[in-house]
Tab-separated table of N, CA and C in Angstrom:
chain	number	residue	atom	x	y	z
A	1	MET	N	-29.076	-2.529	45.183
A	1	MET	CA	-29.975	-1.508	44.688
A	1	MET	C	-30.104	-0.382	45.705
A	2	ALA	N	-30.216	-0.776	46.972
A	2	ALA	CA	-30.353	0.216	48.028
A	2	ALA	C	-29.093	1.065	48.130
A	3	PHE	N	-27.959	0.423	47.858
A	3	PHE	CA	-26.695	1.150	47.923
A	3	PHE	C	-26.645	2.257	46.865
A	4	ILE	N	-27.117	1.950	45.663
A	4	ILE	CA	-27.106	2.930	44.576
A	4	ILE	C	-28.021	4.101	44.898
A	5	VAL	N	-29.227	3.786	45.399
A	5	VAL	CA	-30.179	4.848	45.749
A	5	VAL	C	-29.606	5.713	46.868
A	6	LYS	N	-29.012	5.066	47.868
A	6	LYS	CA	-28.452	5.794	48.994
A	6	LYS	C	-27.308	6.706	48.549
A	7	SER	N	-26.446	6.199	47.690
A	7	SER	CA	-25.318	7.024	47.242
A	7	SER	C	-25.792	8.185	46.376
A	8	MET	N	-26.807	7.960	45.552
A	8	MET	CA	-27.324	9.052	44.725
A	8	MET	C	-27.956	10.142	45.585
A	9	LEU	N	-28.757	9.734	46.558
A	9	LEU	CA	-29.419	10.709	47.419
A	9	LEU	C	-28.408	11.459	48.285
A	10	SER	N	-27.437	10.729	48.818
A	10	SER	CA	-26.462	11.394	49.682
A	10	SER	C	-25.599	12.378	48.878
A	11	ASN	N	-25.291	12.033	47.645
A	11	ASN	CA	-24.522	12.958	46.801
A	11	ASN	C	-25.322	14.224	46.502
A	12	GLN	N	-26.604	14.068	46.247
A	12	GLN	CA	-27.447	15.226	45.976
A	12	GLN	C	-27.572	16.108	47.219
A	13	VAL	N	-27.721	15.476	48.368
A	13	VAL	CA	-27.839	16.230	49.620
A	13	VAL	C	-26.537	16.967	49.911
A	14	LYS	N	-25.422	16.321	49.678
A	14	LYS	CA	-24.128	16.975	49.898
A	14	LYS	C	-23.959	18.178	48.967
A	15	ASN	N	-24.414	18.025	47.739
A	15	ASN	CA	-24.314	19.125	46.781
A	15	ASN	C	-25.168	20.320	47.209
A	16	LEU	N	-26.292	20.058	47.859
A	16	LEU	CA	-27.156	21.142	48.318
A	16	LEU	C	-26.605	21.808	49.576
A	17	GLY	N	-25.727	21.115	50.278
A	17	GLY	CA	-25.148	21.681	51.479
A	17	GLY	C	-26.038	21.527	52.690
A	18	LEU	N	-26.925	20.539	52.685
A	18	LEU	CA	-27.830	20.331	53.804
A	18	LEU	C	-27.275	19.351	54.822
A	19	GLY	N	-26.059	19.080	54.763
A	19	GLY	CA	-25.473	18.179	55.755
A	19	GLY	C	-25.133	16.861	55.111
A	20	GLY	N	-25.417	15.804	55.835
A	20	GLY	CA	-25.089	14.485	55.334
A	20	GLY	C	-23.652	14.137	55.615
A	21	GLY	N	-22.951	14.959	56.360
A	21	GLY	CA	-21.557	14.704	56.642
A	21	GLY	C	-21.380	13.755	57.801
A	22	GLY	N	-22.419	13.401	58.516
A	22	GLY	CA	-22.298	12.553	59.683
A	22	GLY	C	-22.361	11.069	59.363
A	23	GLU	N	-22.322	10.685	58.110
A	23	GLU	CA	-22.411	9.277	57.740
A	23	GLU	C	-21.068	8.590	57.907
A	24	ASP	N	-21.125	7.272	58.028
A	24	ASP	CA	-19.899	6.498	58.121
A	24	ASP	C	-19.220	6.445	56.751
A	25	LYS	N	-17.955	6.704	56.696
A	25	LYS	CA	-17.200	6.643	55.448
A	25	LYS	C	-16.892	5.201	55.055
A	26	THR	N	-16.947	4.266	55.994
A	26	THR	CA	-16.613	2.878	55.708
A	26	THR	C	-17.666	2.228	54.825
A	27	GLU	N	-18.911	2.631	54.902
A	27	GLU	CA	-19.952	2.058	54.064
A	27	GLU	C	-19.836	2.540	52.630
A	28	ASP	N	-19.476	3.775	52.421
A	28	ASP	CA	-19.388	4.325	51.074
A	28	ASP	C	-18.122	3.891	50.348
A	29	SER	N	-17.061	3.698	51.061
A	29	SER	CA	-15.808	3.331	50.415
A	29	SER	C	-15.832	1.854	50.051
A	30	THR	N	-15.196	1.517	48.951
A	30	THR	CA	-15.139	0.124	48.513
A	30	THR	C	-14.077	-0.605	49.318
A	31	PRO	N	-14.303	-1.854	49.622
A	31	PRO	CA	-13.309	-2.601	50.381
A	31	PRO	C	-12.034	-2.805	49.553
A	32	ALA	N	-10.929	-2.969	50.245
A	32	ALA	CA	-9.644	-3.148	49.567
A	32	ALA	C	-9.565	-4.504	48.893
A	33	ASP	N	-10.254	-5.497	49.384
A	33	ASP	CA	-10.220	-6.837	48.827
A	33	ASP	C	-11.262	-6.944	47.708
A	34	PRO	N	-10.842	-7.250	46.465
A	34	PRO	CA	-11.825	-7.348	45.376
A	34	PRO	C	-12.795	-8.503	45.565
A	35	ALA	N	-12.399	-9.535	46.280
A	35	ALA	CA	-13.310	-10.660	46.517
A	35	ALA	C	-14.498	-10.216	47.352
A	36	LYS	N	-14.239	-9.401	48.365
A	36	LYS	CA	-15.332	-8.899	49.193
A	36	LYS	C	-16.208	-7.942	48.390
A	37	ALA	N	-15.610	-7.202	47.496
A	37	ALA	CA	-16.382	-6.277	46.664
A	37	ALA	C	-17.325	-7.047	45.750
A	38	ALA	N	-16.895	-8.218	45.304
A	38	ALA	CA	-17.732	-9.029	44.425
A	38	ALA	C	-18.709	-9.893	45.206
A	39	GLY	N	-18.586	-9.915	46.507
A	39	GLY	CA	-19.497	-10.696	47.331
A	39	GLY	C	-19.135	-12.165	47.345
A	40	MET	N	-17.857	-12.494	47.196
A	40	MET	CA	-17.407	-13.880	47.181
A	40	MET	C	-16.297	-14.060	48.209
A	41	THR	N	-16.029	-15.322	48.480
A	41	THR	CA	-14.868	-15.607	49.328
A	41	THR	C	-13.613	-15.503	48.474
A	42	ARG	N	-12.494	-15.480	49.107
A	42	ARG	CA	-11.221	-15.333	48.398
A	42	ARG	C	-11.003	-16.490	47.408
A	43	GLU	N	-11.305	-17.718	47.823
A	43	GLU	CA	-11.121	-18.889	46.967
A	43	GLU	C	-12.061	-18.848	45.760
A	44	GLU	N	-13.310	-18.468	46.006
A	44	GLU	CA	-14.270	-18.361	44.908
A	44	GLU	C	-13.820	-17.310	43.898
A	45	TYR	N	-13.325	-16.208	44.415
A	45	TYR	CA	-12.872	-15.127	43.541
A	45	TYR	C	-11.683	-15.574	42.695
A	46	GLU	N	-10.726	-16.289	43.300
A	46	GLU	CA	-9.564	-16.774	42.545
A	46	GLU	C	-9.987	-17.777	41.478
A	47	GLU	N	-10.916	-18.672	41.819
A	47	GLU	CA	-11.423	-19.641	40.843
A	47	GLU	C	-12.136	-18.923	39.694
A	48	TYR	N	-12.902	-17.915	40.035
A	48	TYR	CA	-13.598	-17.121	39.026
A	48	TYR	C	-12.605	-16.438	38.088
A	49	GLN	N	-11.537	-15.874	38.631
A	49	GLN	CA	-10.521	-15.212	37.811
A	49	GLN	C	-9.823	-16.221	36.894
A	50	LYS	N	-9.526	-17.420	37.411
A	50	LYS	CA	-8.901	-18.458	36.584
A	50	LYS	C	-9.820	-18.844	35.431
A	51	GLN	N	-11.097	-18.976	35.748
A	51	GLN	CA	-12.072	-19.344	34.725
A	51	GLN	C	-12.144	-18.253	33.642
A	52	LEU	N	-12.142	-17.000	34.045
A	52	LEU	CA	-12.163	-15.909	33.075
A	52	LEU	C	-10.938	-15.944	32.171
A	53	ILE	N	-9.775	-16.197	32.756
A	53	ILE	CA	-8.537	-16.248	31.973
A	53	ILE	C	-8.573	-17.410	30.986
A	54	GLU	N	-9.061	-18.582	31.421
A	54	GLU	CA	-9.153	-19.742	30.531
A	54	GLU	C	-10.109	-19.474	29.377
A	55	GLU	N	-11.246	-18.860	29.663
A	55	GLU	CA	-12.211	-18.539	28.608
A	55	GLU	C	-11.620	-17.558	27.615
A	56	LYS	N	-10.876	-16.582	28.108
A	56	LYS	CA	-10.246	-15.611	27.220
A	56	LYS	C	-9.209	-16.283	26.330
A	57	MET	N	-8.453	-17.214	26.903
A	57	MET	CA	-7.448	-17.920	26.113
A	57	MET	C	-8.115	-18.771	25.030
A	58	GLU	N	-9.234	-19.407	25.353
A	58	GLU	CA	-9.962	-20.203	24.363
A	58	GLU	C	-10.501	-19.326	23.239
A	59	ARG	N	-11.049	-18.175	23.597
A	59	ARG	CA	-11.553	-17.249	22.577
A	59	ARG	C	-10.425	-16.762	21.688
A	60	ASP	N	-9.282	-16.421	22.306
A	60	ASP	CA	-8.139	-15.948	21.523
A	60	ASP	C	-7.630	-17.029	20.580
A	61	ALA	N	-7.597	-18.282	21.049
A	61	ALA	CA	-7.137	-19.384	20.206
A	61	ALA	C	-8.091	-19.595	19.029
A	62	ALA	N	-9.385	-19.541	19.289
A	62	ALA	CA	-10.371	-19.705	18.219
A	62	ALA	C	-10.262	-18.559	17.214
A	63	PHE	N	-10.055	-17.352	17.707
A	63	PHE	CA	-9.914	-16.194	16.826
A	63	PHE	C	-8.655	-16.321	15.964
A	64	THR	N	-7.568	-16.789	16.561
A	64	THR	CA	-6.324	-16.983	15.819
A	64	THR	C	-6.513	-18.036	14.734
A	65	GLN	N	-7.242	-19.100	15.053
A	65	GLN	CA	-7.505	-20.136	14.054
A	65	GLN	C	-8.340	-19.587	12.895
A	66	LYS	N	-9.324	-18.759	13.210
A	66	LYS	CA	-10.150	-18.173	12.151
A	66	LYS	C	-9.317	-17.249	11.263
A	67	LYS	N	-8.467	-16.448	11.899
A	67	LYS	CA	-7.605	-15.562	11.117
A	67	LYS	C	-6.674	-16.363	10.226
A	68	ALA	N	-6.145	-17.465	10.746
A	68	ALA	CA	-5.253	-18.305	9.958
A	68	ALA	C	-6.014	-18.972	8.812
A	69	GLY	N	-7.252	-19.370	9.065
A	69	GLY	CA	-8.076	-19.955	8.004
A	69	GLY	C	-8.319	-18.966	6.877
A	70	ARG	N	-8.584	-17.723	7.237
A	70	ARG	CA	-8.761	-16.685	6.221
A	70	ARG	C	-7.461	-16.450	5.456
A	71	ALA	N	-6.343	-16.517	6.173
A	71	ALA	CA	-5.040	-16.333	5.526
A	71	ALA	C	-4.784	-17.463	4.533
A	72	VAL	N	-5.199	-18.686	4.876
A	72	VAL	CA	-5.037	-19.815	3.956
A	72	VAL	C	-5.839	-19.565	2.684
A	73	VAL	N	-7.041	-19.051	2.834
A	73	VAL	CA	-7.870	-18.735	1.668
A	73	VAL	C	-7.175	-17.696	0.795
A	74	ARG	N	-6.644	-16.649	1.425
A	74	ARG	CA	-5.959	-15.614	0.643
A	74	ARG	C	-4.725	-16.159	-0.055
A	75	VAL	N	-3.969	-17.009	0.637
A	75	VAL	CA	-2.768	-17.590	0.034
A	75	VAL	C	-3.159	-18.448	-1.164
A	76	HIS	N	-4.216	-19.237	-1.008
A	76	HIS	CA	-4.662	-20.080	-2.115
A	76	HIS	C	-5.070	-19.243	-3.324
A	77	LEU	N	-5.815	-18.178	-3.075
A	77	LEU	CA	-6.251	-17.327	-4.185
A	77	LEU	C	-5.059	-16.628	-4.840
A	78	ARG	N	-4.076	-16.235	-4.022
A	78	ARG	CA	-2.884	-15.605	-4.601
A	78	ARG	C	-2.120	-16.591	-5.480
A	79	GLU	N	-2.043	-17.847	-5.038
A	79	GLU	CA	-1.362	-18.856	-5.849
A	79	GLU	C	-2.143	-19.127	-7.131
A	80	LYS	N	-3.446	-19.217	-7.009
A	80	LYS	CA	-4.277	-19.531	-8.164
A	80	LYS	C	-4.178	-18.451	-9.239
A	81	TYR	N	-4.216	-17.201	-8.818
A	81	TYR	CA	-4.199	-16.105	-9.780
A	81	TYR	C	-2.813	-15.485	-9.942
A	82	ARG	N	-1.806	-16.147	-9.382
A	82	ARG	CA	-0.404	-15.745	-9.513
A	82	ARG	C	-0.170	-14.294	-9.067
A	83	LEU	N	-0.703	-13.980	-7.896
A	83	LEU	CA	-0.514	-12.660	-7.307
A	83	LEU	C	0.666	-12.709	-6.343
A	84	PRO	N	1.245	-11.551	-5.992
A	84	PRO	CA	2.381	-11.563	-5.057
A	84	PRO	C	1.972	-12.079	-3.678
A	85	LYS	N	2.917	-12.754	-3.024
A	85	LYS	CA	2.661	-13.323	-1.702
A	85	LYS	C	2.668	-12.228	-0.643
A	86	SER	N	1.994	-12.512	0.470
A	86	SER	CA	1.926	-11.581	1.586
A	86	SER	C	2.579	-12.218	2.810
A	87	GLU	N	3.521	-11.506	3.388
A	87	GLU	CA	4.188	-12.020	4.579
A	87	GLU	C	3.241	-12.053	5.776
A	88	MET	N	2.282	-11.138	5.803
A	88	MET	CA	1.332	-11.097	6.915
A	88	MET	C	0.524	-12.395	6.976
A	89	ASP	N	0.090	-12.901	5.813
A	89	ASP	CA	-0.674	-14.144	5.792
A	89	ASP	C	0.181	-15.314	6.262
A	90	GLU	N	1.408	-15.368	5.802
A	90	GLU	CA	2.296	-16.453	6.226
A	90	GLU	C	2.551	-16.389	7.727
A	91	THR	N	2.673	-15.190	8.270
A	91	THR	CA	2.886	-15.023	9.707
A	91	THR	C	1.673	-15.509	10.494
A	92	GLN	N	0.478	-15.184	10.019
A	92	GLN	CA	-0.738	-15.620	10.710
A	92	GLN	C	-0.861	-17.142	10.698
A	93	ILE	N	-0.478	-17.759	9.597
A	93	ILE	CA	-0.535	-19.218	9.514
A	93	ILE	C	0.472	-19.831	10.477
A	94	GLN	N	1.658	-19.233	10.565
A	94	GLN	CA	2.675	-19.759	11.480
A	94	GLN	C	2.252	-19.572	12.934
A	95	LEU	N	1.609	-18.455	13.258
A	95	LEU	CA	1.155	-18.226	14.627
A	95	LEU	C	0.110	-19.252	15.050
A	96	ALA	N	-0.654	-19.738	14.104
A	96	ALA	CA	-1.691	-20.719	14.413
A	96	ALA	C	-1.108	-22.120	14.551
A	97	GLY	N	0.166	-22.257	14.289
A	97	GLY	CA	0.804	-23.546	14.500
A	97	GLY	C	0.921	-24.388	13.250
A	98	ASP	N	0.729	-23.834	12.104
A	98	ASP	CA	0.859	-24.532	10.827
A	98	ASP	C	-0.066	-25.745	10.690
A	99	ASP	N	-1.018	-25.928	11.589
A	99	ASP	CA	-1.967	-27.030	11.474
A	99	ASP	C	-3.346	-26.500	11.123
A	100	VAL	N	-3.358	-25.477	10.309
A	100	VAL	CA	-4.605	-24.823	9.937
A	100	VAL	C	-5.237	-25.608	8.794
A	101	ASP	N	-6.490	-25.928	8.952
A	101	ASP	CA	-7.224	-26.622	7.905
A	101	ASP	C	-7.927	-25.611	7.023
A	102	MET	N	-8.051	-25.987	5.760
A	102	MET	CA	-8.797	-25.134	4.848
A	102	MET	C	-10.274	-25.247	5.185
A	103	PRO	N	-10.997	-24.162	5.095
A	103	PRO	CA	-12.451	-24.248	5.291
A	103	PRO	C	-13.066	-25.203	4.272
A	104	GLU	N	-14.178	-25.822	4.640
A	104	GLU	CA	-14.813	-26.823	3.778
A	104	GLU	C	-15.204	-26.245	2.422
A	105	ASP	N	-15.695	-25.013	2.422
A	105	ASP	CA	-16.089	-24.388	1.164
A	105	ASP	C	-14.895	-24.255	0.232
A	106	LEU	N	-13.758	-23.845	0.789
A	106	LEU	CA	-12.560	-23.691	-0.031
A	106	LEU	C	-12.078	-25.042	-0.531
A	107	GLN	N	-12.164	-26.076	0.304
A	107	GLN	CA	-11.740	-27.403	-0.129
A	107	GLN	C	-12.580	-27.872	-1.317
A	108	LYS	N	-13.881	-27.626	-1.252
A	108	LYS	CA	-14.754	-28.001	-2.365
A	108	LYS	C	-14.384	-27.227	-3.628
A	109	MET	N	-14.103	-25.929	-3.469
A	109	MET	CA	-13.722	-25.117	-4.625
A	109	MET	C	-12.438	-25.627	-5.243
A	110	VAL	N	-11.448	-25.963	-4.412
A	110	VAL	CA	-10.170	-26.448	-4.916
A	110	VAL	C	-10.354	-27.763	-5.653
A	111	GLU	N	-11.161	-28.670	-5.076
A	111	GLU	CA	-11.411	-29.944	-5.733
A	111	GLU	C	-12.092	-29.736	-7.080
A	112	ASP	N	-13.080	-28.839	-7.133
A	112	ASP	CA	-13.757	-28.547	-8.394
A	112	ASP	C	-12.788	-27.981	-9.416
A	113	ASP	N	-11.902	-27.079	-8.982
A	113	ASP	CA	-10.916	-26.497	-9.887
A	113	ASP	C	-9.963	-27.561	-10.420
A	114	GLN	N	-9.557	-28.495	-9.560
A	114	GLN	CA	-8.653	-29.549	-9.992
A	114	GLN	C	-9.324	-30.452	-11.015
A	115	VAL	N	-10.593	-30.765	-10.783
A	115	VAL	CA	-11.320	-31.596	-11.739
A	115	VAL	C	-11.421	-30.877	-13.082
A	116	GLU	N	-11.721	-29.587	-13.060
A	116	GLU	CA	-11.814	-28.814	-14.294
A	116	GLU	C	-10.477	-28.776	-15.021
A	117	GLU	N	-9.385	-28.586	-14.271
A	117	GLU	CA	-8.054	-28.555	-14.878
A	117	GLU	C	-7.724	-29.897	-15.525
A	118	GLU	N	-8.067	-31.001	-14.836
A	118	GLU	CA	-7.811	-32.327	-15.392
A	118	GLU	C	-8.626	-32.536	-16.656
A	119	ASP	N	-9.869	-32.071	-16.656
A	119	ASP	CA	-10.708	-32.211	-17.843
A	119	ASP	C	-10.140	-31.421	-19.017
A	120	LYS	N	-9.636	-30.226	-18.752
A	120	LYS	CA	-9.076	-29.397	-19.819
A	120	LYS	C	-7.805	-30.008	-20.379
A	121	ASP	N	-7.034	-30.691	-19.522
A	121	ASP	CA	-5.774	-31.282	-19.954
A	121	ASP	C	-5.983	-32.578	-20.728
A	122	SER	N	-7.120	-33.226	-20.590
A	122	SER	CA	-7.360	-34.499	-21.263
A	122	SER	C	-7.692	-34.272	-22.738
A	123	ILE	N	-7.663	-35.359	-23.494
A	123	ILE	CA	-7.972	-35.290	-24.932
A	123	ILE	C	-9.430	-34.915	-25.139
A	124	LEU	N	-10.311	-35.459	-24.287
A	124	LEU	CA	-11.733	-35.125	-24.415
A	124	LEU	C	-11.957	-33.634	-24.175
A	125	GLY	N	-11.208	-33.070	-23.265
A	125	GLY	CA	-11.315	-31.637	-23.012
A	125	GLY	C	-10.894	-30.827	-24.221
A	126	GLN	N	-9.870	-31.297	-24.908
A	126	GLN	CA	-9.416	-30.605	-26.120
A	126	GLN	C	-10.468	-30.710	-27.230
A	127	PHE	N	-11.120	-31.877	-27.332
A	127	PHE	CA	-12.176	-32.020	-28.328
A	127	PHE	C	-13.343	-31.084	-28.029
A	128	GLN	N	-13.649	-30.912	-26.764
A	128	GLN	CA	-14.729	-29.995	-26.410
A	128	GLN	C	-14.354	-28.566	-26.777
A	129	ASN	N	-13.090	-28.210	-26.633
A	129	ASN	CA	-12.651	-26.882	-27.028
A	129	ASN	C	-12.761	-26.708	-28.535
A	130	ILE	N	-12.491	-27.770	-29.256
A	130	ILE	CA	-12.595	-27.689	-30.723
A	130	ILE	C	-14.052	-27.478	-31.123
A	131	GLN	N	-14.967	-28.115	-30.425
A	131	GLN	CA	-16.384	-27.947	-30.740
A	131	GLN	C	-16.832	-26.511	-30.534
A	132	ASN	N	-16.207	-25.823	-29.625
A	132	ASN	CA	-16.592	-24.442	-29.347
A	132	ASN	C	-16.063	-23.476	-30.405
A	133	MET	N	-15.120	-23.918	-31.227
A	133	MET	CA	-14.543	-23.024	-32.239
A	133	MET	C	-15.485	-22.903	-33.437
A	134	ASP	N	-15.257	-21.895	-34.213
A	134	ASP	CA	-16.041	-21.654	-35.412
A	134	ASP	C	-15.518	-22.571	-36.521
A	135	LEU	N	-16.349	-23.514	-36.962
A	135	LEU	CA	-15.917	-24.509	-37.932
A	135	LEU	C	-15.657	-23.888	-39.303
A	136	ASP	N	-16.406	-22.891	-39.680
A	136	ASP	CA	-16.194	-22.250	-40.977
A	136	ASP	C	-14.807	-21.621	-41.049
A	137	THR	N	-14.403	-20.972	-39.974
A	137	THR	CA	-13.091	-20.335	-39.934
A	137	THR	C	-11.989	-21.389	-40.024
A	138	ILE	N	-12.159	-22.481	-39.319
A	138	ILE	CA	-11.158	-23.554	-39.353
A	138	ILE	C	-11.080	-24.146	-40.763
A	139	LYS	N	-12.225	-24.349	-41.392
A	139	LYS	CA	-12.266	-24.928	-42.735
A	139	LYS	C	-11.569	-24.011	-43.741
A	140	GLU	N	-11.831	-22.719	-43.628
A	140	GLU	CA	-11.196	-21.754	-44.544
A	140	GLU	C	-9.679	-21.732	-44.358
A	141	LYS	N	-9.222	-21.758	-43.130
A	141	LYS	CA	-7.779	-21.758	-42.857
A	141	LYS	C	-7.129	-23.024	-43.391
A	142	ALA	N	-7.798	-24.149	-43.192
A	142	ALA	CA	-7.246	-25.418	-43.677
A	142	ALA	C	-7.162	-25.429	-45.208
A	143	GLN	N	-8.188	-24.946	-45.890
A	143	GLN	CA	-8.176	-24.906	-47.359
A	143	GLN	C	-7.106	-23.940	-47.866
A	144	ALA	N	-6.949	-22.807	-47.196
A	144	ALA	CA	-5.929	-21.845	-47.619
A	144	ALA	C	-4.536	-22.444	-47.449
A	145	THR	N	-4.307	-23.123	-46.353
A	145	THR	CA	-3.005	-23.757	-46.116
A	145	THR	C	-2.761	-24.853	-47.146
A	146	PHE	N	-3.775	-25.636	-47.450
A	146	PHE	CA	-3.637	-26.716	-48.423
A	146	PHE	C	-3.322	-26.175	-49.814
A	147	THR	N	-4.029	-25.124	-50.213
A	147	THR	CA	-3.767	-24.556	-51.550
A	147	THR	C	-2.362	-23.946	-51.615
A	148	GLU	N	-1.908	-23.320	-50.519
A	148	GLU	CA	-0.549	-22.763	-50.490
A	148	GLU	C	0.490	-23.864	-50.626
A	149	MET	N	0.266	-24.974	-49.914
A	149	MET	CA	1.210	-26.088	-49.990
A	149	MET	C	1.206	-26.705	-51.390
A	150	LYS	N	0.027	-26.796	-51.992
A	150	LYS	CA	-0.094	-27.380	-53.335
A	150	LYS	C	0.628	-26.521	-54.370
A	151	GLN	N	0.467	-25.199	-54.243
A	151	GLN	CA	1.129	-24.287	-55.168
A	151	GLN	C	2.642	-24.340	-55.005
A	152	ALA	N	3.121	-24.390	-53.764
A	152	ALA	CA	4.550	-24.462	-53.515
A	152	ALA	C	5.116	-25.759	-54.058
A	153	ALA	N	4.369	-26.843	-53.906
A	153	ALA	CA	4.827	-28.135	-54.429
A	153	ALA	C	4.862	-28.146	-55.954
A	154	GLU	N	3.879	-27.530	-56.601
A	154	GLU	CA	3.838	-27.480	-58.057
A	154	GLU	C	4.990	-26.675	-58.633
A	155	GLU	N	5.355	-25.602	-57.902
A	155	GLU	CA	6.453	-24.799	-58.390
A	155	GLU	C	7.781	-25.543	-58.303
A	156	LYS	N	7.936	-26.389	-57.306
A	156	LYS	CA	9.187	-27.068	-57.077
A	156	LYS	C	9.259	-28.380	-57.848
A	157	CYS	N	8.131	-28.989	-58.115
A	157	CYS	CA	8.129	-30.296	-58.752
A	157	CYS	C	7.465	-30.212	-60.110
A	158	SER	N	8.125	-30.696	-61.110
A	158	SER	CA	7.574	-30.614	-62.457
A	158	SER	C	6.616	-31.759	-62.730
A	159	VAL	N	6.636	-32.821	-61.960
A	159	VAL	CA	5.775	-33.973	-62.170
A	159	VAL	C	4.330	-33.633	-61.821
A	160	MET	N	4.127	-32.813	-60.823
A	160	MET	CA	2.766	-32.485	-60.407
A	160	MET	C	2.234	-31.484	-61.379
């Protein structure tokens, strides 16, 4: 703190031209060794730098995993809705090492979609679709088809 105040005052005095030129230049200049500038020994400084690099690598790895997870979501949605594939997403997944897990929310969505698809493919699912149809329209179509078939049969067969 004292260093900052001293440097500010000395700079102002120098700007005014009132002297201040008799000070030692060694105190104002930063030391050549960054460890001394940080107030640490050389070994402490090297350990600190290693720790910073390791933390940065961990953050980068976590960020890459998140990006790959998002890419998996996009790929899944593209497959589901039959959209064109993106090479960027595939590249992000490969950079993450191809061991990217789907987020839990997406896994639940996929499972729900699969259950719905299985239900639609089953006979019970088809019956439920029939219940949703307009029965009057179906009845009219069936009667019209039956009368057409009956008329065609009568024209071709003299027994009926």
